[in-house]
Amino acid sequence: MKTKFFALALATGLFLNSCSSSDDTTPVTPPATGEIKGDITTNVTYPYGNYTLNGVVKIKAGATVTFEAGSTITIDKKTGDNALVVLKGAKLITKGTADKPVVFTEKSKLPGSWGGIIVYGDAPAKVAGGGTTGTSEDGNKISYGGTNPTDNSGSLVYTRVEYAGAKLADGDKENNGFTFYSVGSGTTLDHLVSYKGADDGYEFFGGTVSLTNAISYGNTDDSFDWQDGWQGQANTNWYAYQTGKGNYGMEIEASSNDNAFFPKVSNITLKRAAGNTPESSDNQVDAFQFKKEGNGEYSNIIIDGYGNFTTPGGVTYKGSAVSILDGVTNDHQVKTGKIKLLNVKISNTTNINPIGATDAIIVVFPTGNFVTSATATGASLTPGAWATVDGVDLTK
């Protein structure tokens, strides 16, 4: 048995150090330690412990990797490109709990220090031009887009990713805290935190997976973002807090394909801290931004803090609860009733009613499709260690 375990450790790059005393009446096993590196090709369970992740670690098809509750996985950007990649046909399972989350963090605590968690599934996508497959922009250059809407890439529960958003290899853009390529509805994403990354908190490229009880905190681009025909239907309790630097609360698009994907999200809170500034290349300040045929139904929403933004040069950009970026989206999605925002409570925001990105885009929602309210409650999340960083409760 020892020989088999040692062989498994070599195959996965894992070396555990633990000790116990036969003299103890109640043995206490200390946290395991070890390094995770290279490709993982067989099933591995990492017991509760403190690990380091070194390099771009890929979980290959047929393998399942499990992290037990309370484990911390630390990355050091000085080692180069780092990320945890779940390939199509593989599974990642994190067994965090409210008081013992699984945490992926980075040694320097600087946004953009590693590539985060990247998951590939086998669910459908619809990319620009109407195609069903695309090539990932994460530096891995992997084809995505499948045929199984209920595909299962694992279960991420009570898991936090900190300081992600690095560009890997020759990737077209930065990565996110969590990135999902064609991930299917058989996958569980629940009680996740994306904390202080250098791009989006969460980004979906196609797929059918849903996300529940999610926090995007202090990410420098958008809190929630999707394209390529993502169509999750059971999303609820999304909380975003944009502080320091950040663009849109939610960036919603469908890669310029007229569609009826109609994702659904209920119980949403989008907050922008005083003094928050957008990225210099964007200068747009919207809670909800729809473009390239994005649509969907959103309900029980709190929007706070999306006021106008004036650059140091004196140029003012409109802050809005809802912005429609292009005339095609206005014609095909707004006017046909495929965008609904219901029970919306708005404060400290310049433009309460939906606006167009330019004066030429006249936005008028059909009756009943944009409804404000004084009683919306937004996201409802239970505090705990899963949502606490350096003593700060991220749910407030």
Coordinates of C-alpha atoms in Angstrom, one line a residue:
M1 CA 0.0 0.0 0.0
K2 CA 2.9 2.4 0.8
T3 CA 4.4 1.7 -2.5
K4 CA 1.2 2.5 -4.4
F5 CA 0.7 5.7 -2.4
F6 CA 4.2 6.9 -3.2
A7 CA 3.7 6.2 -6.9
L8 CA 0.5 8.2 -6.8
A9 CA 2.3 11.1 -5.1
L10 CA 4.9 11.1 -7.8
A11 CA 2.3 11.1 -10.6
T12 CA 0.5 14.1 -9.2
G13 CA 3.3 16.1 -7.8
L14 CA 1.9 15.7 -4.3
F15 CA 4.1 15.0 -1.2
L16 CA 2.3 14.9 2.1
N17 CA 4.0 15.4 5.5
S18 CA 2.1 14.4 8.5
C19 CA 2.8 12.8 11.9
S20 CA 1.0 11.1 14.8
S21 CA 2.0 9.5 18.0
S22 CA 1.0 6.0 19.0
D23 CA 1.2 7.2 22.6
D24 CA -1.7 9.6 22.2
T25 CA -5.1 8.3 23.3
T26 CA -6.7 10.7 20.8
P27 CA -4.3 11.1 17.9
V28 CA -4.3 14.5 16.2
T29 CA -3.3 14.6 12.6
P30 CA -1.8 17.9 11.6
P31 CA -2.7 19.5 8.3
A32 CA -1.1 17.8 5.3
T33 CA 1.4 19.7 3.2
G34 CA 2.6 19.2 -0.3
E35 CA 3.2 20.6 -3.8
I36 CA 0.8 20.3 -6.6
K37 CA 2.3 20.5 -10.1
G38 CA 2.2 19.1 -13.6
D39 CA -0.6 17.2 -15.2
I40 CA -2.9 15.1 -13.1
T41 CA -4.1 12.0 -14.8
T42 CA -5.6 9.8 -12.0
N43 CA -8.0 10.4 -9.2
V44 CA -6.5 12.3 -6.3
T45 CA -8.0 13.4 -2.9
Y46 CA -6.0 16.1 -1.1
P47 CA -6.8 15.8 2.6
Y48 CA -7.2 18.9 4.8
G49 CA -3.9 20.7 4.5
N50 CA -1.8 23.6 3.3
Y51 CA -0.5 23.1 -0.2
T52 CA 1.4 25.0 -2.9
L53 CA 0.3 25.1 -6.5
N54 CA 3.2 25.4 -8.9
G55 CA 2.7 26.1 -12.6
V56 CA -0.3 25.6 -14.8
V57 CA -1.7 22.4 -13.3
K58 CA -4.1 20.6 -15.7
I59 CA -6.6 17.9 -14.6
K60 CA -6.8 15.6 -17.5
A61 CA -9.9 13.9 -18.9
G62 CA -11.0 10.9 -16.7
A63 CA -9.4 12.3 -13.5
T64 CA -11.2 13.7 -10.5
V65 CA -9.4 15.9 -8.0
T66 CA -10.9 16.5 -4.6
F67 CA -9.9 19.0 -1.9
E68 CA -11.2 18.4 1.6
A69 CA -12.7 21.2 3.7
G70 CA -10.4 23.8 5.2
S71 CA -7.6 23.3 2.8
T72 CA -5.5 26.3 1.6
I73 CA -3.7 26.2 -1.7
T74 CA -1.1 29.0 -2.1
I75 CA 0.5 30.2 -5.3
D76 CA 3.6 32.3 -5.7
K77 CA 3.7 34.5 -8.8
K78 CA 7.5 34.5 -8.7
T79 CA 7.4 30.9 -10.0
G80 CA 5.9 32.1 -13.3
D81 CA 2.5 31.3 -14.9
N82 CA 0.2 29.5 -12.4
A83 CA -3.4 28.3 -12.8
L84 CA -5.6 25.3 -12.0
V85 CA -7.2 24.1 -15.3
V86 CA -10.0 21.4 -15.4
L87 CA -10.1 20.0 -18.9
K88 CA -13.2 18.6 -20.6
G89 CA -14.0 15.2 -19.2
A90 CA -12.2 15.9 -15.8
K91 CA -13.8 16.9 -12.5
L92 CA -12.8 19.2 -9.7
I93 CA -14.5 18.7 -6.3
T94 CA -14.0 21.1 -3.4
K95 CA -15.7 20.1 -0.2
G96 CA -15.6 23.4 1.6
T97 CA -18.0 24.4 4.3
A98 CA -19.2 27.7 5.7
D99 CA -16.6 27.6 8.5
K100 CA -14.0 25.6 6.6
P101 CA -13.8 26.9 3.0
V102 CA -11.3 25.8 0.4
V103 CA -9.1 28.8 -0.3
F104 CA -6.9 29.4 -3.3
T105 CA -4.7 32.4 -2.6
E106 CA -1.4 34.1 -3.7
K107 CA 1.6 34.9 -1.6
S108 CA 2.0 38.6 -2.6
K109 CA -1.7 39.4 -2.2
L110 CA -1.5 41.5 -5.4
P111 CA -4.4 41.3 -7.9
G112 CA -3.4 39.6 -11.2
S113 CA -0.9 37.3 -9.6
W114 CA -2.2 34.0 -11.1
G115 CA -4.7 32.6 -13.6
G116 CA -7.4 31.4 -11.2
I117 CA -9.6 28.3 -11.7
I118 CA -10.4 27.6 -15.3
V119 CA -13.0 24.9 -16.2
Y120 CA -13.8 23.3 -19.6
G121 CA -17.0 21.3 -20.1
D122 CA -18.9 19.7 -22.9
A123 CA -22.0 21.9 -23.0
P124 CA -23.0 23.9 -26.1
A125 CA -21.7 27.3 -27.0
K126 CA -22.6 29.7 -29.8
V127 CA -19.6 32.0 -30.7
A128 CA -19.2 35.0 -32.8
G129 CA -20.4 34.3 -36.4
G130 CA -22.8 31.6 -35.2
G131 CA -20.3 28.8 -34.8
T132 CA -20.6 26.1 -32.1
T133 CA -16.9 26.0 -31.1
G134 CA -14.3 28.6 -30.2
T135 CA -10.7 28.8 -29.0
S136 CA -10.1 29.9 -25.4
E137 CA -8.5 33.2 -24.7
D138 CA -6.8 32.1 -21.5
G139 CA -3.4 31.3 -22.9
N140 CA -4.2 27.5 -23.2
K141 CA -5.7 27.9 -26.7
I142 CA -8.1 25.1 -26.2
S143 CA -11.2 24.4 -28.3
Y144 CA -14.5 24.7 -26.4
G145 CA -18.1 24.1 -27.2
G146 CA -19.8 20.7 -26.9
T147 CA -23.0 18.8 -27.2
N148 CA -24.0 17.8 -23.7
P149 CA -26.1 20.4 -21.8
T150 CA -26.0 18.4 -18.6
D151 CA -22.3 17.7 -18.6
N152 CA -20.7 17.5 -15.1
S153 CA -17.3 19.1 -14.4
G154 CA -17.5 18.6 -10.7
S155 CA -18.7 20.5 -7.6
L156 CA -17.2 23.7 -6.3
V157 CA -18.7 24.5 -2.9
Y158 CA -17.6 27.1 -0.3
T159 CA -14.5 28.0 -2.3
R160 CA -12.6 31.3 -2.5
V161 CA -10.2 32.4 -5.2
E162 CA -8.0 35.4 -4.3
Y163 CA -5.7 37.7 -6.4
A164 CA -6.2 36.0 -9.7
G165 CA -6.5 37.6 -13.2
A166 CA -3.0 37.0 -14.7
K167 CA -2.4 36.6 -18.4
L168 CA -1.0 33.2 -19.2
A169 CA 1.5 32.6 -22.0
D170 CA 0.3 34.5 -25.0
G171 CA -3.4 34.7 -23.9
D172 CA -5.5 37.3 -25.6
K173 CA -6.6 38.8 -22.2
E174 CA -6.3 38.4 -18.5
N175 CA -8.0 35.5 -16.8
N176 CA -10.6 35.8 -14.1
G177 CA -11.2 34.4 -10.6
F178 CA -13.4 31.7 -12.1
T179 CA -13.6 31.1 -15.8
F180 CA -16.0 28.6 -17.3
Y181 CA -15.8 27.4 -20.9
S182 CA -18.9 25.4 -22.0
V183 CA -19.6 24.1 -18.5
G184 CA -22.7 22.0 -18.2
S185 CA -25.7 22.1 -15.8
G186 CA -24.6 18.9 -14.1
T187 CA -21.8 21.0 -12.4
T188 CA -22.4 22.5 -9.0
L189 CA -21.2 26.1 -8.3
D190 CA -22.3 27.2 -4.9
H191 CA -21.0 29.6 -2.2
L192 CA -18.0 30.9 -4.2
V193 CA -16.0 34.1 -3.7
S194 CA -13.8 35.8 -6.3
Y195 CA -11.7 38.3 -4.4
K196 CA -9.5 41.1 -5.7
G197 CA -8.6 39.8 -9.1
A198 CA -7.3 41.9 -12.1
D199 CA -10.2 41.0 -14.4
D200 CA -13.7 39.7 -14.0
G201 CA -14.9 37.9 -10.9
Y202 CA -16.7 35.3 -13.0
E203 CA -16.8 34.8 -16.7
F204 CA -18.9 32.3 -18.7
F205 CA -18.1 31.3 -22.3
G206 CA -21.2 29.5 -23.4
G207 CA -22.5 26.6 -21.3
T208 CA -25.5 25.9 -19.2
V209 CA -24.2 25.8 -15.7
S210 CA -25.8 27.9 -12.9
L211 CA -24.1 29.8 -10.1
T212 CA -25.6 30.2 -6.7
N213 CA -24.6 32.2 -3.6
A214 CA -21.7 34.0 -5.2
I215 CA -19.6 37.0 -4.2
S216 CA -17.4 39.1 -6.5
Y217 CA -15.4 41.5 -4.4
G218 CA -12.9 44.1 -5.5
N219 CA -12.3 42.8 -9.0
T220 CA -10.9 45.4 -11.4
D221 CA -13.0 44.7 -14.5
D222 CA -16.6 43.3 -14.3
S223 CA -18.1 41.4 -11.4
F224 CA -20.1 39.0 -13.6
D225 CA -19.6 38.6 -17.3
W226 CA -20.6 36.2 -20.1
Q227 CA -20.8 35.6 -23.8
D228 CA -21.0 32.8 -26.4
G229 CA -24.6 31.9 -25.5
W230 CA -24.3 31.1 -21.8
Q231 CA -27.8 30.1 -20.6
G232 CA -27.8 29.2 -16.9
Q233 CA -31.3 29.1 -15.6
A234 CA -31.1 28.6 -11.8
N235 CA -28.8 31.4 -10.7
T236 CA -29.5 33.2 -7.4
N237 CA -27.9 35.3 -4.7
W238 CA -25.2 37.2 -6.6
Y239 CA -23.4 39.9 -4.6
A240 CA -20.9 42.3 -6.2
Y241 CA -18.9 45.0 -4.4
Q242 CA -16.7 47.1 -6.7
T243 CA -14.0 49.0 -4.8
G244 CA -10.9 50.8 -6.0
K245 CA -11.1 50.0 -9.7
G246 CA -14.0 48.3 -11.6
N247 CA -16.2 48.6 -14.6
Y248 CA -19.6 47.0 -14.9
G249 CA -21.6 45.1 -12.3
M250 CA -22.8 42.7 -15.0
E251 CA -21.6 42.6 -18.6
I252 CA -24.1 40.7 -20.7
E253 CA -23.6 39.7 -24.3
A254 CA -24.3 36.9 -26.7
S255 CA -21.4 37.3 -29.2
S256 CA -23.7 39.1 -31.7
N257 CA -26.0 36.2 -32.3
D258 CA -29.7 37.0 -32.2
N259 CA -31.0 34.5 -29.7
A260 CA -33.5 33.3 -27.1
F261 CA -31.0 31.9 -24.6
F262 CA -32.6 34.0 -21.9
P263 CA -30.4 33.3 -18.8
K264 CA -32.1 33.9 -15.4
V265 CA -30.7 35.4 -12.2
S266 CA -32.7 36.2 -9.1
N267 CA -31.6 38.1 -5.9
I268 CA -28.8 40.4 -7.1
T269 CA -26.9 43.1 -5.3
L270 CA -24.6 45.4 -7.3
K271 CA -22.7 48.0 -5.2
R272 CA -20.1 50.4 -6.3
A273 CA -18.0 52.0 -3.5
A274 CA -17.5 55.8 -3.3
G275 CA -14.3 56.7 -5.2
N276 CA -14.3 53.6 -7.4
T277 CA -13.0 54.4 -10.9
P278 CA -13.3 52.4 -14.1
E279 CA -10.3 51.1 -16.1
S280 CA -8.8 53.9 -18.1
S281 CA -9.5 52.1 -21.4
D282 CA -13.3 51.7 -20.6
N283 CA -14.6 54.7 -18.7
Q284 CA -18.1 53.2 -18.6
V285 CA -20.1 53.1 -15.3
D286 CA -23.1 50.8 -15.5
A287 CA -24.6 48.3 -13.2
F288 CA -26.1 46.3 -16.0
Q289 CA -24.6 46.5 -19.5
F290 CA -26.2 44.7 -22.4
K291 CA -24.5 44.4 -25.8
K292 CA -24.0 42.1 -28.8
E293 CA -27.5 40.6 -28.4
G294 CA -27.3 39.9 -24.7
N295 CA -30.6 39.3 -22.9
G296 CA -32.2 37.5 -19.9
E297 CA -34.5 37.9 -16.9
Y298 CA -33.2 39.5 -13.7
S299 CA -35.3 40.0 -10.5
N300 CA -35.2 41.3 -7.0
I301 CA -32.2 43.6 -7.6
I302 CA -30.4 46.3 -5.5
I303 CA -28.3 48.8 -7.5
D304 CA -26.2 51.3 -5.5
G305 CA -23.4 53.7 -6.4
Y306 CA -23.4 53.9 -10.2
G307 CA -23.1 57.7 -10.5
N308 CA -21.5 59.6 -13.4
F309 CA -17.7 59.4 -13.7
T310 CA -15.6 62.4 -14.6
T311 CA -12.0 61.8 -15.8
P312 CA -9.2 64.0 -14.6
G313 CA -9.4 65.7 -18.0
G314 CA -13.0 66.8 -17.3
V315 CA -14.8 64.3 -19.6
T316 CA -18.0 62.9 -17.9
Y317 CA -19.3 59.4 -18.6
K318 CA -22.9 58.6 -17.7
G319 CA -23.5 56.3 -14.8
S320 CA -26.6 54.1 -15.2
A321 CA -28.6 51.3 -13.7
V322 CA -29.0 49.8 -17.2
S323 CA -27.1 50.7 -20.4
I324 CA -27.8 49.3 -23.9
L325 CA -24.5 49.5 -25.9
D326 CA -25.7 49.1 -29.5
G327 CA -28.8 49.6 -31.6
V328 CA -29.0 45.9 -32.7
T329 CA -29.4 44.8 -29.1
N330 CA -32.0 47.5 -28.5
D331 CA -34.0 46.4 -31.6
H332 CA -33.7 42.6 -31.2
Q333 CA -33.6 42.2 -27.4
V334 CA -35.1 45.2 -25.6
K335 CA -38.0 45.9 -28.0
T336 CA -38.9 42.2 -28.4
G337 CA -39.2 41.7 -24.6
K338 CA -36.2 39.5 -24.2
I339 CA -34.6 41.7 -21.5
K340 CA -36.5 41.9 -18.2
L341 CA -35.4 43.6 -15.0
L342 CA -38.0 43.2 -12.3
N343 CA -38.3 44.5 -8.8
V344 CA -35.3 46.8 -9.0
K345 CA -34.3 49.2 -6.1
I346 CA -31.9 51.9 -7.2
S347 CA -29.9 54.4 -5.2
N348 CA -26.9 56.8 -5.7
T349 CA -27.1 56.2 -9.4
T350 CA -27.4 59.0 -12.0
N351 CA -29.6 57.4 -14.6
I352 CA -32.4 55.4 -13.0
N353 CA -34.1 54.6 -16.3
P354 CA -32.3 52.5 -18.9
I355 CA -30.3 54.5 -21.4
G356 CA -28.4 53.9 -24.7
A357 CA -24.7 54.3 -24.9
T358 CA -25.2 57.1 -27.4
D359 CA -28.1 59.6 -27.9
A360 CA -29.0 57.7 -31.1
I361 CA -30.1 54.6 -29.1
I362 CA -33.5 55.4 -27.7
V363 CA -34.3 52.8 -25.1
V364 CA -37.9 52.1 -24.1
F365 CA -38.7 48.8 -22.4
P366 CA -42.0 47.2 -23.1
T367 CA -44.5 47.7 -20.2
G368 CA -43.7 45.5 -17.3
N369 CA -40.2 44.6 -18.4
F370 CA -38.4 47.2 -16.3
V371 CA -40.0 47.6 -12.9
T372 CA -38.5 49.6 -10.0
S373 CA -39.4 49.0 -6.4
A374 CA -38.7 50.3 -2.9
T375 CA -38.9 46.8 -1.4
A376 CA -36.3 44.8 -3.3
T377 CA -33.9 42.9 -1.0
G378 CA -31.2 41.8 -3.4
A379 CA -28.8 39.0 -2.5
S380 CA -29.2 37.2 0.8
L381 CA -26.0 35.6 2.0
T382 CA -25.0 34.1 5.4
P383 CA -21.7 35.4 6.8
G384 CA -18.9 33.1 7.8
A385 CA -15.3 32.1 7.3
W386 CA -16.1 31.3 3.6
A387 CA -16.8 35.1 3.0
T388 CA -14.3 36.7 5.4
V389 CA -10.9 37.9 4.3
D390 CA -8.4 39.6 6.8
G391 CA -11.3 40.1 9.2
V392 CA -13.5 41.8 6.7
D393 CA -17.0 40.4 6.2
L394 CA -17.5 40.4 2.4
T395 CA -21.3 40.0 2.6
K396 CA -21.8 43.6 3.9

